[in-house]
Amino acid sequence: MTRTYVNPWEWSKAFGFSQAVEVTRAERMLVCSGQTGIGEDGSPPATADMAEQVQKAFQNLREVLHTAGFSAADVVKVNYYTTDVDDLIAVLGPLASEFFGDNLPASTLLGVARLAFPQLRIEIEATAAR
């Protein structure tokens, strides 16, 4: 597979994403459901702390990717849904950089009124290809 980051402007790289990612010759693609701070038993998060919920959502995403034979390096598109855009922006950069490393997937951030459970503040949806 060949991946080409499309960035007509450089500013998005500082935020850990590309304007677009072109993928050619991919043999496999994985479309992940949105991952949240939900526990392994399906219980809602015990904390309202945005950073903790983002970390747990990334952990859950990592587990889904791993189970399918993918990794964070294979993610080409990510959507973030949040009930508090300002709070998410304040914590997302370093956490996303830690999760994705040098990978700069295409990205969208959307503010929403609520998620599946009222306690949830973040949901991360990803598409991976290899």
Short mmCIF file of C-alpha atoms in Angstrom, two decimals:
data_model
loop_
_atom_site.label_atom_id
_atom_site.label_comp_id
_atom_site.label_asym_id
_atom_site.label_seq_id
_atom_site.Cartn_x
_atom_site.Cartn_y
_atom_site.Cartn_z
CA MET A 1 0.00 0.00 0.00
CA THR A 2 1.12 3.51 -0.74
CA ARG A 3 -0.02 6.40 1.42
CA THR A 4 0.36 10.03 0.37
CA TYR A 5 -0.39 12.84 2.81
CA VAL A 6 -2.07 15.78 1.05
CA ASN A 7 -1.36 19.05 2.84
CA PRO A 8 -1.62 22.22 0.76
CA TRP A 9 -1.02 24.09 4.04
CA GLU A 10 1.44 23.13 6.76
CA TRP A 11 -0.58 24.26 9.79
CA SER A 12 -2.62 21.06 10.14
CA LYS A 13 0.52 18.99 10.80
CA ALA A 14 1.01 20.88 14.08
CA PHE A 15 -2.41 19.60 15.15
CA GLY A 16 -1.56 16.01 14.21
CA PHE A 17 -3.62 15.54 11.04
CA SER A 18 -3.52 15.86 7.26
CA GLN A 19 -6.04 17.58 5.02
CA ALA A 20 -6.33 14.30 3.09
CA VAL A 21 -4.66 10.91 2.79
CA GLU A 22 -4.49 9.17 -0.58
CA VAL A 23 -4.29 5.38 -0.34
CA THR A 24 -3.39 3.22 -3.32
CA ARG A 25 -2.89 -0.54 -3.61
CA ALA A 26 -4.45 -1.28 -0.23
CA GLU A 27 -5.31 -4.94 0.29
CA ARG A 28 -7.35 -4.54 3.46
CA MET A 29 -9.54 -1.83 4.93
CA LEU A 30 -11.07 -1.68 8.41
CA VAL A 31 -13.96 0.64 9.28
CA CYS A 32 -14.23 0.99 13.05
CA SER A 33 -17.30 1.97 15.01
CA GLY A 34 -16.90 4.95 17.29
CA GLN A 35 -14.87 4.13 20.39
CA THR A 36 -15.56 5.84 23.70
CA GLY A 37 -14.46 5.69 27.33
CA ILE A 38 -16.75 2.71 27.92
CA GLY A 39 -15.32 -0.12 30.01
CA GLU A 40 -14.70 -3.64 28.71
CA ASP A 41 -17.97 -4.73 30.34
CA GLY A 42 -19.93 -1.97 28.56
CA SER A 43 -20.18 0.23 31.64
CA PRO A 44 -20.14 4.01 31.17
CA PRO A 45 -17.01 5.89 32.24
CA ALA A 46 -16.63 6.60 35.94
CA THR A 47 -15.06 9.99 35.22
CA ALA A 48 -16.16 13.12 33.38
CA ASP A 49 -12.51 14.14 32.84
CA MET A 50 -12.04 14.72 29.09
CA ALA A 51 -8.38 13.64 29.01
CA GLU A 52 -9.17 10.38 30.79
CA GLN A 53 -12.07 9.65 28.44
CA VAL A 54 -9.90 10.40 25.39
CA GLN A 55 -7.16 8.09 26.70
CA LYS A 56 -9.67 5.28 27.29
CA ALA A 57 -11.25 5.80 23.86
CA PHE A 58 -7.79 5.53 22.26
CA GLN A 59 -7.10 2.38 24.32
CA ASN A 60 -10.37 0.88 23.09
CA LEU A 61 -9.56 1.87 19.51
CA ARG A 62 -6.10 0.30 19.85
CA GLU A 63 -7.72 -2.96 21.02
CA VAL A 64 -10.15 -3.01 18.07
CA LEU A 65 -7.33 -2.32 15.61
CA HIS A 66 -5.09 -4.95 17.21
CA THR A 67 -7.83 -7.59 17.22
CA ALA A 68 -8.23 -7.07 13.45
CA GLY A 69 -4.46 -7.13 12.82
CA PHE A 70 -4.05 -3.38 12.36
CA SER A 71 -2.30 -0.64 14.36
CA ALA A 72 -2.56 3.12 14.85
CA ALA A 73 -0.03 3.50 12.03
CA ASP A 74 -2.64 2.06 9.63
CA VAL A 75 -5.34 4.65 10.41
CA VAL A 76 -6.00 6.93 7.44
CA LYS A 77 -9.14 8.77 8.67
CA VAL A 78 -10.42 9.66 12.11
CA ASN A 79 -13.60 11.44 13.23
CA TYR A 80 -13.88 12.91 16.70
CA TYR A 81 -17.35 13.54 18.13
CA THR A 82 -17.49 15.52 21.36
CA THR A 83 -19.99 17.21 23.62
CA ASP A 84 -17.38 19.90 24.48
CA VAL A 85 -15.22 21.07 21.57
CA ASP A 86 -13.14 23.53 23.64
CA ASP A 87 -12.33 20.95 26.31
CA LEU A 88 -11.38 18.37 23.68
CA ILE A 89 -9.13 20.78 21.78
CA ALA A 90 -7.35 21.59 25.06
CA VAL A 91 -6.28 17.94 25.57
CA LEU A 92 -6.40 16.21 22.18
CA GLY A 93 -3.10 17.26 20.55
CA PRO A 94 -0.64 15.48 22.85
CA LEU A 95 -2.90 12.43 23.30
CA ALA A 96 -3.42 12.02 19.55
CA SER A 97 0.31 12.47 18.92
CA GLU A 98 1.07 9.80 21.50
CA PHE A 99 -1.44 7.43 19.89
CA PHE A 100 -0.62 8.06 16.21
CA GLY A 101 3.10 8.87 16.43
CA ASP A 102 4.31 10.04 13.01
CA ASN A 103 1.04 9.06 11.34
CA LEU A 104 -1.09 12.06 10.30
CA PRO A 105 -4.54 10.69 9.37
CA ALA A 106 -7.19 12.88 7.78
CA SER A 107 -9.37 14.17 10.60
CA THR A 108 -12.71 15.77 11.40
CA LEU A 109 -13.88 17.13 14.77
CA LEU A 110 -17.60 17.54 15.36
CA GLY A 111 -19.46 19.01 18.31
CA VAL A 112 -22.61 17.06 19.20
CA ALA A 113 -25.41 17.52 21.72
CA ARG A 114 -24.83 14.13 23.33
CA LEU A 115 -23.43 10.65 22.77
CA ALA A 116 -24.84 7.17 23.52
CA PHE A 117 -24.66 7.66 27.31
CA PRO A 118 -24.97 11.07 29.00
CA GLN A 119 -21.61 10.48 30.76
CA LEU A 120 -19.73 10.19 27.46
CA ARG A 121 -17.86 13.27 26.24
CA ILE A 122 -15.82 11.87 23.33
CA GLU A 123 -16.24 9.25 20.59
CA ILE A 124 -13.45 8.37 18.15
CA GLU A 125 -14.28 6.71 14.82
CA ALA A 126 -11.47 5.47 12.57
CA THR A 127 -10.81 3.93 9.17
CA ALA A 128 -7.61 1.94 8.67
CA ALA A 129 -6.02 0.54 5.52
CA ARG A 130 -3.01 -1.62 4.72
#
